[in-house]
Amino acid sequence: MLNFIYYPVSWIMWVWHWLFSHVTPDSPGGDGVAWALSVVFLVFTLRAILYKPFVRQIRTTKKMQEINPQLQAIRKKFAKDRVKMTEEMQKLQREHGFNPLLGCLPMLLQIPVFIGLFHVLRSFNRMATGLGQPGMSAEETRSLGNYAFSPELVQNFLDARLFGVPLSSYITEPVSEFQAFVEPGSAIDFTRTQIAIVVIPMMIIASIATHMNSRASVARQPEAALENPQTRMMNMLALYIFPLGILVTGAFFPVAILLYWMSNNLWTYGQQHIVFGRIEREEEEARRLKQEKLKANAPKPGARPDRAKKPATVDGDVVAPEEDATTSTTTTTTSAGPLAGLQRMLGLDKSKSTAAGSSDSSADTSAAAQGGDDDAATGTDADTESEKDGASTTSSGPDAGAAQRPSGGRSAGQGQKSGPQKSGTAHVAAKNRKGGSRRRKGGRPGGRH
């Protein structure tokens, strides 16, 4: 029924035995070293095939540890609604590309391999009479093939010895089945005690190796994952129950199966260090690139952050981001400010328009010219007093701050609070009408009356 497993396993083992039989010398009872190495490299071949699934398993496990706090929050939130809890957990797993099957795939694939190897090794000796056993005689067992192995190779395997015992022998094997390991009529050249001497150390080594691999895996888990009760239970099984199970069941396993278990743990130990080391280097490289990117985007010491310029509005006009906001504000305020008439009188309009360097200044100068007559009507004395009072002095230089201050020492912001600002000489005329008589009589405010 499981021939699709038995034949591939036997063929891989056959290839390695053929290779090592031409490399290693024959032992007195058969090529025991070649058969042992064929079992070991059968494990290595299958684990190499499962290397990529193993890497996916590690990445899936790390991703599960990252989203575990969110899963715990979902369990707590929907504790009374199992259906909604399942839906939310599946949705979260899909968002993060998490597939629980990938975390178990390497282990699931190793189970049929173990079953196939166990069956092939047991089929070399078919004298057993238990459930599903053919109960053949020693002669029939030695004269029949075993899947990919010919009858000659079956005899070679039964005659092979590793540390003086057959590869398919085990501690609890009945003595009546020992006859298959020797030529018909020959004396049995090994004992159960010899089998135990070989098997028990291998059981201990396999158990310790399993514990060490589990310990290395648990040590790489974050503290948040260790708080999960399910994770703690699985860690307990991996650290103590599985290694103890090898010690208990090792007496029922053939020598070749224990070789399989030892070599499998050896491969796992080395593979974990390689894969975890590579993943750690990838994460460290990702963190380094992220820091370099943040450092490149950060402003230099003493420099302002490079923020995107936004369009500014000056007296209702929108200034483009690429324009110089200071120059535009200076031009607009100077040409349409409250002292445009005074500038015209002092001959500063032309120089200010030239400093602004824009076409709009000509229009502002024309507007100022129209208000010049009104300004003259209000009297030159008021303008002269305003100049002496220091209310506002507009220079032809690049500083636009002085030109923006209204008379009376008020800031531009304070002047705008009282209402809309009047342009041209109308603003000056209105102020002169209010305090003109007092100034004519007494001069400056606070003087003689």
Tab-separated table of C-alpha atoms in Angstrom:
chain	number	residue	atom	x	y	z
A	1	MET	CA	0.000	0.000	0.000
A	2	LEU	CA	2.898	2.369	0.779
A	3	ASN	CA	5.136	1.178	-2.029
A	4	PHE	CA	5.371	4.779	-3.282
A	5	ILE	CA	7.364	5.416	-0.086
A	6	TYR	CA	9.237	2.119	0.242
A	7	TYR	CA	10.717	2.056	-3.265
A	8	PRO	CA	12.175	5.612	-3.278
A	9	VAL	CA	13.726	5.034	0.161
A	10	SER	CA	15.227	1.699	-0.902
A	11	TRP	CA	16.554	3.132	-4.169
A	12	ILE	CA	18.361	6.021	-2.429
A	13	MET	CA	19.867	3.590	0.040
A	14	TRP	CA	20.892	1.289	-2.825
A	15	VAL	CA	22.746	4.119	-4.624
A	16	TRP	CA	24.733	5.058	-1.527
A	17	HIS	CA	25.561	1.429	-0.758
A	18	TRP	CA	26.821	0.912	-4.298
A	19	LEU	CA	29.047	4.003	-3.931
A	20	PHE	CA	30.472	3.116	-0.517
A	21	SER	CA	30.956	-0.567	-1.386
A	22	HIS	CA	33.577	0.564	-3.902
A	23	VAL	CA	35.271	2.829	-1.377
A	24	THR	CA	35.333	0.947	1.936
A	25	PRO	CA	36.937	-2.484	2.404
A	26	ASP	CA	34.794	-5.524	3.187
A	27	SER	CA	34.457	-6.509	6.817
A	28	PRO	CA	34.862	-10.182	7.790
A	29	GLY	CA	31.078	-10.703	8.011
A	30	GLY	CA	30.108	-8.368	5.189
A	31	ASP	CA	30.397	-4.724	4.281
A	32	GLY	CA	28.956	-3.352	7.540
A	33	VAL	CA	30.570	0.081	7.180
A	34	ALA	CA	29.169	0.560	3.665
A	35	TRP	CA	25.652	-0.363	4.823
A	36	ALA	CA	25.901	1.935	7.844
A	37	LEU	CA	27.077	4.831	5.686
A	38	SER	CA	24.310	4.153	3.195
A	39	VAL	CA	21.764	4.631	6.019
A	40	VAL	CA	23.466	7.811	7.219
A	41	PHE	CA	23.630	9.369	3.761
A	42	LEU	CA	20.077	8.326	3.072
A	43	VAL	CA	19.156	10.647	5.937
A	44	PHE	CA	21.396	13.413	4.614
A	45	THR	CA	19.876	13.129	1.138
A	46	LEU	CA	16.319	13.369	2.397
A	47	ARG	CA	17.158	16.271	4.691
A	48	ALA	CA	18.857	18.096	1.825
A	49	ILE	CA	15.659	17.703	-0.194
A	50	LEU	CA	13.713	19.152	2.744
A	51	TYR	CA	16.121	22.058	3.255
A	52	LYS	CA	13.927	24.739	1.663
A	53	PRO	CA	10.799	23.611	3.543
A	54	PHE	CA	12.887	23.751	6.718
A	55	VAL	CA	13.884	27.368	5.984
A	56	ARG	CA	10.221	28.219	5.380
A	57	GLN	CA	9.395	26.544	8.674
A	58	ILE	CA	11.891	28.755	10.518
A	59	ARG	CA	10.600	31.918	8.860
A	60	THR	CA	7.000	30.889	9.543
A	61	THR	CA	7.835	30.251	13.183
A	62	LYS	CA	9.439	33.696	13.535
A	63	LYS	CA	6.470	35.335	11.843
A	64	MET	CA	4.098	33.493	14.177
A	65	GLN	CA	6.072	34.822	17.141
A	66	GLU	CA	5.775	38.362	15.762
A	67	ILE	CA	1.980	38.263	15.377
A	68	ASN	CA	1.412	36.242	18.542
A	69	PRO	CA	0.476	39.341	20.644
A	70	GLN	CA	-2.195	40.244	18.101
A	71	LEU	CA	-3.504	36.675	18.133
A	72	GLN	CA	-3.706	36.803	21.918
A	73	ALA	CA	-5.660	40.068	21.697
A	74	ILE	CA	-8.114	38.460	19.266
A	75	ARG	CA	-8.564	35.457	21.560
A	76	LYS	CA	-9.274	37.746	24.477
A	77	LYS	CA	-11.637	39.989	22.522
A	78	PHE	CA	-13.718	37.182	20.993
A	79	ALA	CA	-13.453	34.678	23.830
A	80	LYS	CA	-17.207	34.064	23.748
A	81	ASP	CA	-17.534	33.863	19.958
A	82	ARG	CA	-15.429	31.018	18.574
A	83	VAL	CA	-16.575	31.526	14.985
A	84	LYS	CA	-15.664	35.217	14.972
A	85	MET	CA	-12.367	34.437	16.685
A	86	THR	CA	-11.442	31.937	13.975
A	87	GLU	CA	-12.388	34.366	11.212
A	88	GLU	CA	-10.325	37.204	12.692
A	89	MET	CA	-7.306	34.978	13.280
A	90	GLN	CA	-7.421	33.673	9.705
A	91	LYS	CA	-7.755	37.228	8.412
A	92	LEU	CA	-4.708	38.309	10.412
A	93	GLN	CA	-2.710	35.346	9.160
A	94	ARG	CA	-3.610	36.124	5.540
A	95	GLU	CA	-2.593	39.772	5.963
A	96	HIS	CA	0.866	38.728	7.182
A	97	GLY	CA	1.257	35.858	4.695
A	98	PHE	CA	1.335	33.328	7.514
A	99	ASN	CA	0.684	29.667	6.688
A	100	PRO	CA	0.572	27.309	9.702
A	101	LEU	CA	1.112	24.294	7.442
A	102	LEU	CA	4.602	25.480	6.496
A	103	GLY	CA	5.610	25.340	10.139
A	104	CYS	CA	4.829	21.611	10.305
A	105	LEU	CA	5.736	20.579	6.753
A	106	PRO	CA	9.340	19.364	7.344
A	107	MET	CA	8.271	17.298	10.333
A	108	LEU	CA	5.302	15.865	8.465
A	109	LEU	CA	7.493	14.901	5.518
A	110	GLN	CA	10.001	13.135	7.768
A	111	ILE	CA	7.342	10.844	9.229
A	112	PRO	CA	6.752	8.821	6.018
A	113	VAL	CA	10.527	8.667	5.462
A	114	PHE	CA	11.013	7.200	8.931
A	115	ILE	CA	8.184	4.720	8.370
A	116	GLY	CA	9.602	3.727	4.971
A	117	LEU	CA	13.140	3.176	6.295
A	118	PHE	CA	11.854	1.206	9.276
A	119	HIS	CA	9.810	-1.061	7.000
A	120	VAL	CA	12.660	-1.600	4.506
A	121	LEU	CA	15.124	-2.485	7.279
A	122	ARG	CA	12.664	-4.857	8.918
A	123	SER	CA	11.940	-6.498	5.573
A	124	PHE	CA	15.526	-7.743	5.312
A	125	ASN	CA	14.572	-10.261	7.992
A	126	ARG	CA	11.050	-11.633	7.373
A	127	MET	CA	11.012	-14.321	9.988
A	128	ALA	CA	8.856	-12.307	12.399
A	129	THR	CA	5.342	-13.627	13.033
A	130	GLY	CA	3.662	-10.543	14.442
A	131	LEU	CA	0.930	-8.375	12.937
A	132	GLY	CA	1.542	-7.979	9.218
A	133	GLN	CA	4.700	-10.135	9.290
A	134	PRO	CA	5.099	-12.958	6.699
A	135	GLY	CA	6.718	-15.420	9.145
A	136	MET	CA	9.159	-16.832	6.561
A	137	SER	CA	11.941	-19.269	7.273
A	138	ALA	CA	15.602	-18.258	7.298
A	139	GLU	CA	16.174	-19.824	3.872
A	140	GLU	CA	13.219	-17.973	2.323
A	141	THR	CA	14.297	-14.698	3.875
A	142	ARG	CA	17.802	-14.958	2.441
A	143	SER	CA	16.581	-15.963	-1.033
A	144	LEU	CA	14.102	-13.130	-1.654
A	145	GLY	CA	14.744	-9.572	-2.735
A	146	ASN	CA	13.698	-6.484	-0.772
A	147	TYR	CA	12.233	-3.748	-3.000
A	148	ALA	CA	15.275	-2.203	-4.782
A	149	PHE	CA	17.688	-4.815	-3.332
A	150	SER	CA	18.403	-8.104	-5.049
A	151	PRO	CA	18.605	-11.424	-3.092
A	152	GLU	CA	22.409	-11.170	-3.188
A	153	LEU	CA	22.304	-7.735	-1.567
A	154	VAL	CA	19.814	-9.011	0.996
A	155	GLN	CA	22.252	-11.757	1.998
A	156	ASN	CA	25.084	-9.234	2.112
A	157	PHE	CA	23.065	-6.986	4.417
A	158	LEU	CA	22.121	-9.874	6.761
A	159	ASP	CA	25.761	-10.988	6.975
A	160	ALA	CA	27.080	-7.443	7.570
A	161	ARG	CA	28.150	-6.522	11.092
A	162	LEU	CA	28.558	-3.147	12.803
A	163	PHE	CA	30.500	-3.428	16.041
A	164	GLY	CA	29.874	-7.193	15.869
A	165	VAL	CA	26.039	-7.108	15.552
A	166	PRO	CA	23.674	-7.100	12.504
A	167	LEU	CA	22.297	-3.742	11.360
A	168	SER	CA	18.663	-4.856	11.561
A	169	SER	CA	18.916	-6.532	14.969
A	170	TYR	CA	17.382	-5.024	18.119
A	171	ILE	CA	17.399	-5.765	21.846
A	172	THR	CA	13.898	-7.231	22.111
A	173	GLU	CA	14.229	-9.390	18.991
A	174	PRO	CA	13.394	-13.093	19.552
A	175	VAL	CA	16.341	-15.451	19.467
A	176	SER	CA	14.583	-17.573	16.838
A	177	GLU	CA	14.999	-14.732	14.345
A	178	PHE	CA	18.766	-14.600	14.849
A	179	GLN	CA	19.110	-17.519	12.433
A	180	ALA	CA	18.430	-15.266	9.468
A	181	PHE	CA	21.688	-13.389	10.078
A	182	VAL	CA	23.930	-16.379	9.443
A	183	GLU	CA	24.266	-19.013	6.762
A	184	PRO	CA	21.857	-21.945	7.181
A	185	GLY	CA	23.349	-24.439	9.624
A	186	SER	CA	25.995	-21.994	10.910
A	187	ALA	CA	26.303	-20.990	14.550
A	188	ILE	CA	25.060	-17.563	15.633
A	189	ASP	CA	28.068	-15.297	16.157
A	190	PHE	CA	26.451	-12.640	18.391
A	191	THR	CA	24.321	-12.425	21.545
A	192	ARG	CA	21.594	-10.200	22.932
A	193	THR	CA	24.077	-8.707	25.358
A	194	GLN	CA	26.285	-7.626	22.491
A	195	ILE	CA	23.272	-5.995	20.856
A	196	ALA	CA	22.492	-4.125	24.097
A	197	ILE	CA	26.099	-2.956	24.437
A	198	VAL	CA	25.892	-1.381	20.990
A	199	VAL	CA	22.303	-0.137	21.144
A	200	ILE	CA	22.194	1.496	24.606
A	201	PRO	CA	24.987	4.042	23.962
A	202	MET	CA	23.352	4.876	20.647
A	203	MET	CA	20.033	5.409	22.418
A	204	ILE	CA	21.635	7.766	24.921
A	205	ILE	CA	23.465	9.720	22.212
A	206	ALA	CA	20.283	10.043	20.134
A	207	SER	CA	18.317	11.200	23.185
A	208	ILE	CA	20.908	13.815	24.197
A	209	ALA	CA	21.183	15.069	20.620
A	210	THR	CA	17.397	15.488	20.447
A	211	HIS	CA	17.404	17.451	23.693
A	212	MET	CA	20.249	19.705	22.546
A	213	ASN	CA	18.538	20.508	19.269
A	214	SER	CA	15.308	21.355	21.072
A	215	ARG	CA	17.204	23.459	23.597
A	216	ALA	CA	18.930	25.451	20.849
A	217	SER	CA	15.587	26.071	19.172
A	218	VAL	CA	13.877	27.185	22.386
A	219	ALA	CA	16.763	29.526	23.257
A	220	ARG	CA	16.078	31.524	20.070
A	221	GLN	CA	12.439	32.134	20.943
A	222	PRO	CA	11.523	35.648	22.164
A	223	GLU	CA	10.228	36.191	25.666
A	224	ALA	CA	6.767	37.124	24.380
A	225	ALA	CA	6.421	33.694	22.758
A	226	LEU	CA	7.456	31.937	25.960
A	227	GLU	CA	4.493	33.536	27.746
A	228	ASN	CA	2.073	31.610	25.547
A	229	PRO	CA	0.848	28.448	27.375
A	230	GLN	CA	0.738	26.440	24.140
A	231	THR	CA	4.326	27.387	23.327
A	232	ARG	CA	5.474	26.394	26.798
A	233	MET	CA	3.751	23.043	26.454
A	234	MET	CA	5.348	22.359	23.065
A	235	ASN	CA	8.750	23.347	24.433
A	236	MET	CA	8.293	20.943	27.318
A	237	LEU	CA	7.481	18.120	24.913
A	238	ALA	CA	10.473	18.894	22.706
A	239	LEU	CA	12.920	19.302	25.584
A	240	TYR	CA	12.026	16.313	27.744
A	241	ILE	CA	9.220	14.075	26.445
A	242	PHE	CA	10.666	13.345	22.997
A	243	PRO	CA	14.213	12.579	24.251
A	244	LEU	CA	12.753	10.381	26.982
A	245	GLY	CA	10.651	8.593	24.355
A	246	ILE	CA	13.798	7.626	22.460
A	247	LEU	CA	15.239	6.046	25.606
A	248	VAL	CA	12.062	4.062	26.220
A	249	THR	CA	11.450	2.888	22.652
A	250	GLY	CA	15.096	2.460	21.640
A	251	ALA	CA	15.052	-1.183	22.693
A	252	PHE	CA	12.494	-1.917	19.951
A	253	PHE	CA	14.388	-0.192	17.148
A	254	PRO	CA	17.018	-1.872	14.942
A	255	VAL	CA	20.588	-0.628	15.010
A	256	ALA	CA	20.139	1.025	11.594
A	257	ILE	CA	17.135	3.030	12.854
A	258	LEU	CA	19.205	4.386	15.730
A	259	LEU	CA	21.860	5.319	13.170
A	260	TYR	CA	19.149	7.134	11.271
A	261	TRP	CA	18.096	8.995	14.430
A	262	MET	CA	21.637	10.001	15.363
A	263	SER	CA	22.535	11.233	11.880
A	264	ASN	CA	19.208	13.086	11.623
A	265	ASN	CA	19.932	14.980	14.839
A	266	LEU	CA	23.469	15.707	13.683
A	267	TRP	CA	22.163	17.218	10.452
A	268	THR	CA	19.495	19.210	12.306
A	269	TYR	CA	22.034	20.664	14.721
A	270	GLY	CA	24.281	21.934	11.932
A	271	GLN	CA	21.394	23.104	9.764
A	272	GLN	CA	19.872	25.152	12.572
A	273	HIS	CA	23.094	27.073	13.135
A	274	ILE	CA	23.477	27.770	9.417
A	275	VAL	CA	19.878	28.846	8.807
A	276	PHE	CA	19.481	30.897	11.976
A	277	GLY	CA	22.841	32.549	11.363
A	278	ARG	CA	21.834	33.533	7.852
A	279	ILE	CA	18.458	34.878	9.013
A	280	GLU	CA	20.157	36.930	11.737
A	281	ARG	CA	22.571	38.401	9.194
A	282	GLU	CA	19.651	39.300	6.913
A	283	GLU	CA	17.837	41.020	9.766
A	284	GLU	CA	20.988	42.876	10.790
A	285	GLU	CA	21.522	44.037	7.193
A	286	ALA	CA	17.909	45.211	6.995
A	287	ARG	CA	18.325	47.202	10.225
A	288	ARG	CA	21.566	48.731	8.947
A	289	LEU	CA	19.983	49.831	5.656
A	290	LYS	CA	17.055	51.329	7.530
A	291	GLN	CA	19.370	53.325	9.787
A	292	GLU	CA	21.377	54.564	6.798
A	293	LYS	CA	18.184	55.663	5.062
A	294	LEU	CA	17.021	57.553	8.148
A	295	LYS	CA	20.455	59.126	8.513
A	296	ALA	CA	20.477	60.220	4.856
A	297	ASN	CA	17.036	61.850	5.187
A	298	ALA	CA	17.913	63.612	8.445
A	299	PRO	CA	19.053	67.304	8.224
A	300	LYS	CA	22.730	68.072	8.581
A	301	PRO	CA	23.979	69.569	11.868
A	302	GLY	CA	23.095	73.280	12.002
A	303	ALA	CA	20.826	73.120	8.925
A	304	ARG	CA	17.075	73.514	8.883
A	305	PRO	CA	14.951	70.529	7.805
A	306	ASP	CA	14.194	70.541	4.083
A	307	ARG	CA	10.461	71.040	4.115
A	308	ALA	CA	8.346	71.455	1.001
A	309	LYS	CA	7.544	75.084	0.348
A	310	LYS	CA	3.870	75.976	0.422
A	311	PRO	CA	2.294	78.807	-1.617
A	312	ALA	CA	2.067	81.999	0.457
A	313	THR	CA	-0.691	84.639	0.266
A	314	VAL	CA	0.387	88.311	0.369
A	315	ASP	CA	-2.382	90.917	0.281
A	316	GLY	CA	-4.660	88.427	-1.418
A	317	ASP	CA	-2.072	87.390	-4.048
A	318	VAL	CA	-0.682	83.830	-4.103
A	319	VAL	CA	3.101	83.651	-4.285
A	320	ALA	CA	4.551	80.579	-6.023
A	321	PRO	CA	6.799	78.290	-3.907
A	322	GLU	CA	9.839	78.962	-6.039
A	323	GLU	CA	9.577	82.708	-5.581
A	324	ASP	CA	11.413	84.528	-2.845
A	325	ALA	CA	8.778	85.267	-0.228
A	326	THR	CA	10.789	88.154	1.263
A	327	THR	CA	11.190	89.950	-2.055
A	328	SER	CA	7.537	89.463	-3.000
A	329	THR	CA	6.332	90.761	0.369
A	330	THR	CA	8.664	93.736	0.202
A	331	THR	CA	7.520	94.667	-3.269
A	332	THR	CA	3.843	94.374	-2.498
A	333	THR	CA	4.002	96.219	0.806
A	334	THR	CA	6.200	98.979	-0.482
A	335	SER	CA	4.219	99.703	-3.602
A	336	ALA	CA	0.793	99.499	-2.027
A	337	GLY	CA	1.617	100.484	1.556
A	338	PRO	CA	0.349	103.461	3.512
A	339	LEU	CA	3.459	105.575	2.797
A	340	ALA	CA	3.415	105.278	-0.974
A	341	GLY	CA	2.828	109.041	-1.232
A	342	LEU	CA	5.762	109.768	1.051
A	343	GLN	CA	7.967	107.521	-1.026
A	344	ARG	CA	6.886	109.330	-4.130
A	345	MET	CA	7.708	112.664	-2.554
A	346	LEU	CA	11.150	111.470	-1.521
A	347	GLY	CA	11.843	109.854	-4.902
A	348	LEU	CA	12.127	106.330	-3.543
A	349	ASP	CA	9.475	104.653	-5.699
A	350	LYS	CA	11.809	104.163	-8.628
A	351	SER	CA	14.594	102.589	-6.604
A	352	LYS	CA	12.199	100.325	-4.707
A	353	SER	CA	10.542	99.150	-7.911
A	354	THR	CA	13.965	98.351	-9.348
A	355	ALA	CA	14.937	96.342	-6.214
A	356	ALA	CA	11.700	94.348	-6.361
A	357	GLY	CA	12.405	93.314	-9.957
A	358	SER	CA	8.793	92.516	-10.869
A	359	SER	CA	6.320	93.841	-13.379
A	360	ASP	CA	3.678	94.490	-10.713
A	361	SER	CA	5.730	97.335	-9.178
A	362	SER	CA	4.996	99.602	-12.178
A	363	ALA	CA	1.290	99.243	-11.613
A	364	ASP	CA	1.720	99.941	-7.899
A	365	THR	CA	3.755	103.094	-8.689
A	366	SER	CA	0.995	104.351	-10.967
A	367	ALA	CA	-1.507	103.803	-8.192
A	368	ALA	CA	0.705	105.716	-5.826
A	369	ALA	CA	0.980	108.563	-8.349
A	370	GLN	CA	-2.795	108.950	-8.458
A	371	GLY	CA	-2.883	109.408	-4.701
A	372	GLY	CA	-0.126	111.998	-4.801
A	373	ASP	CA	-2.459	114.944	-5.393
A	374	ASP	CA	-4.565	114.028	-2.400
A	375	ASP	CA	-1.492	113.756	-0.288
A	376	ALA	CA	-0.345	117.203	-1.360
A	377	ALA	CA	-3.769	118.611	-0.447
A	378	THR	CA	-3.470	117.473	3.123
A	379	GLY	CA	-0.299	119.463	3.524
A	380	THR	CA	3.371	118.806	3.334
A	381	ASP	CA	3.789	119.636	6.994
A	382	ALA	CA	1.953	116.504	8.096
A	383	ASP	CA	4.165	114.337	5.926
A	384	THR	CA	7.264	116.015	7.234
A	385	GLU	CA	6.126	115.510	10.825
A	386	SER	CA	5.392	111.856	10.115
A	387	GLU	CA	8.897	111.462	8.808
A	388	LYS	CA	10.346	113.078	11.898
A	389	ASP	CA	8.135	110.987	14.130
A	390	GLY	CA	9.819	107.849	12.725
A	391	ALA	CA	6.534	106.069	12.044
A	392	SER	CA	7.863	104.289	8.995
A	393	THR	CA	10.991	104.641	6.914
A	394	THR	CA	11.292	102.670	3.661
A	395	SER	CA	14.814	102.124	2.436
A	396	SER	CA	15.873	101.021	-0.975
A	397	GLY	CA	17.763	98.047	0.498
A	398	PRO	CA	16.557	94.437	0.756
A	399	ASP	CA	15.124	94.883	4.297
A	400	ALA	CA	11.359	94.964	3.908
A	401	GLY	CA	10.544	94.926	7.612
A	402	ALA	CA	10.850	98.680	8.102
A	403	ALA	CA	8.651	99.411	5.136
A	404	GLN	CA	5.879	97.274	6.519
A	405	ARG	CA	5.522	99.127	9.877
A	406	PRO	CA	2.655	101.677	9.927
A	407	SER	CA	2.966	105.068	11.630
A	408	GLY	CA	2.635	105.385	15.361
A	409	GLY	CA	5.059	102.574	16.114
A	410	ARG	CA	2.483	99.792	15.559
A	411	SER	CA	3.429	96.466	14.044
A	412	ALA	CA	1.852	95.249	10.843
A	413	GLY	CA	-0.148	92.655	12.747
A	414	GLN	CA	-1.534	95.252	15.157
A	415	GLY	CA	-2.526	97.484	12.321
A	416	GLN	CA	-4.477	94.748	10.626
A	417	LYS	CA	-6.552	93.982	13.704
A	418	SER	CA	-8.433	97.299	13.556
A	419	GLY	CA	-9.866	96.560	10.121
A	420	PRO	CA	-8.921	96.355	6.467
A	421	GLN	CA	-5.836	98.398	5.623
A	422	LYS	CA	-6.254	101.306	3.258
A	423	SER	CA	-3.836	101.522	0.366
A	424	GLY	CA	-2.033	104.543	-1.019
A	425	THR	CA	-2.290	108.000	0.560
A	426	ALA	CA	-5.859	107.519	1.707
A	427	HIS	CA	-4.613	105.921	4.897
A	428	VAL	CA	-2.269	108.833	5.634
A	429	ALA	CA	-4.943	111.360	4.795
A	430	ALA	CA	-7.401	109.799	7.167
A	431	LYS	CA	-4.914	109.886	9.997
A	432	ASN	CA	-4.035	113.499	9.238
A	433	ARG	CA	-7.718	114.484	9.315
A	434	LYS	CA	-8.041	113.007	12.791
A	435	GLY	CA	-5.040	114.635	14.385
A	436	GLY	CA	-4.193	117.369	11.887
A	437	SER	CA	-5.589	120.295	13.836
A	438	ARG	CA	-3.794	119.282	16.990
A	439	ARG	CA	-0.534	118.949	15.151
A	440	ARG	CA	-0.946	122.294	13.397
A	441	LYS	CA	-1.570	124.048	16.683
A	442	GLY	CA	0.923	122.309	18.871
A	443	GLY	CA	3.278	120.439	16.593
A	444	ARG	CA	4.122	117.002	17.795
A	445	PRO	CA	1.832	115.180	20.222
A	446	GLY	CA	2.846	116.009	23.711
A	447	GLY	CA	4.264	119.450	22.695
A	448	ARG	CA	2.938	122.982	23.240
A	449	HIS	CA	-0.785	123.582	22.678
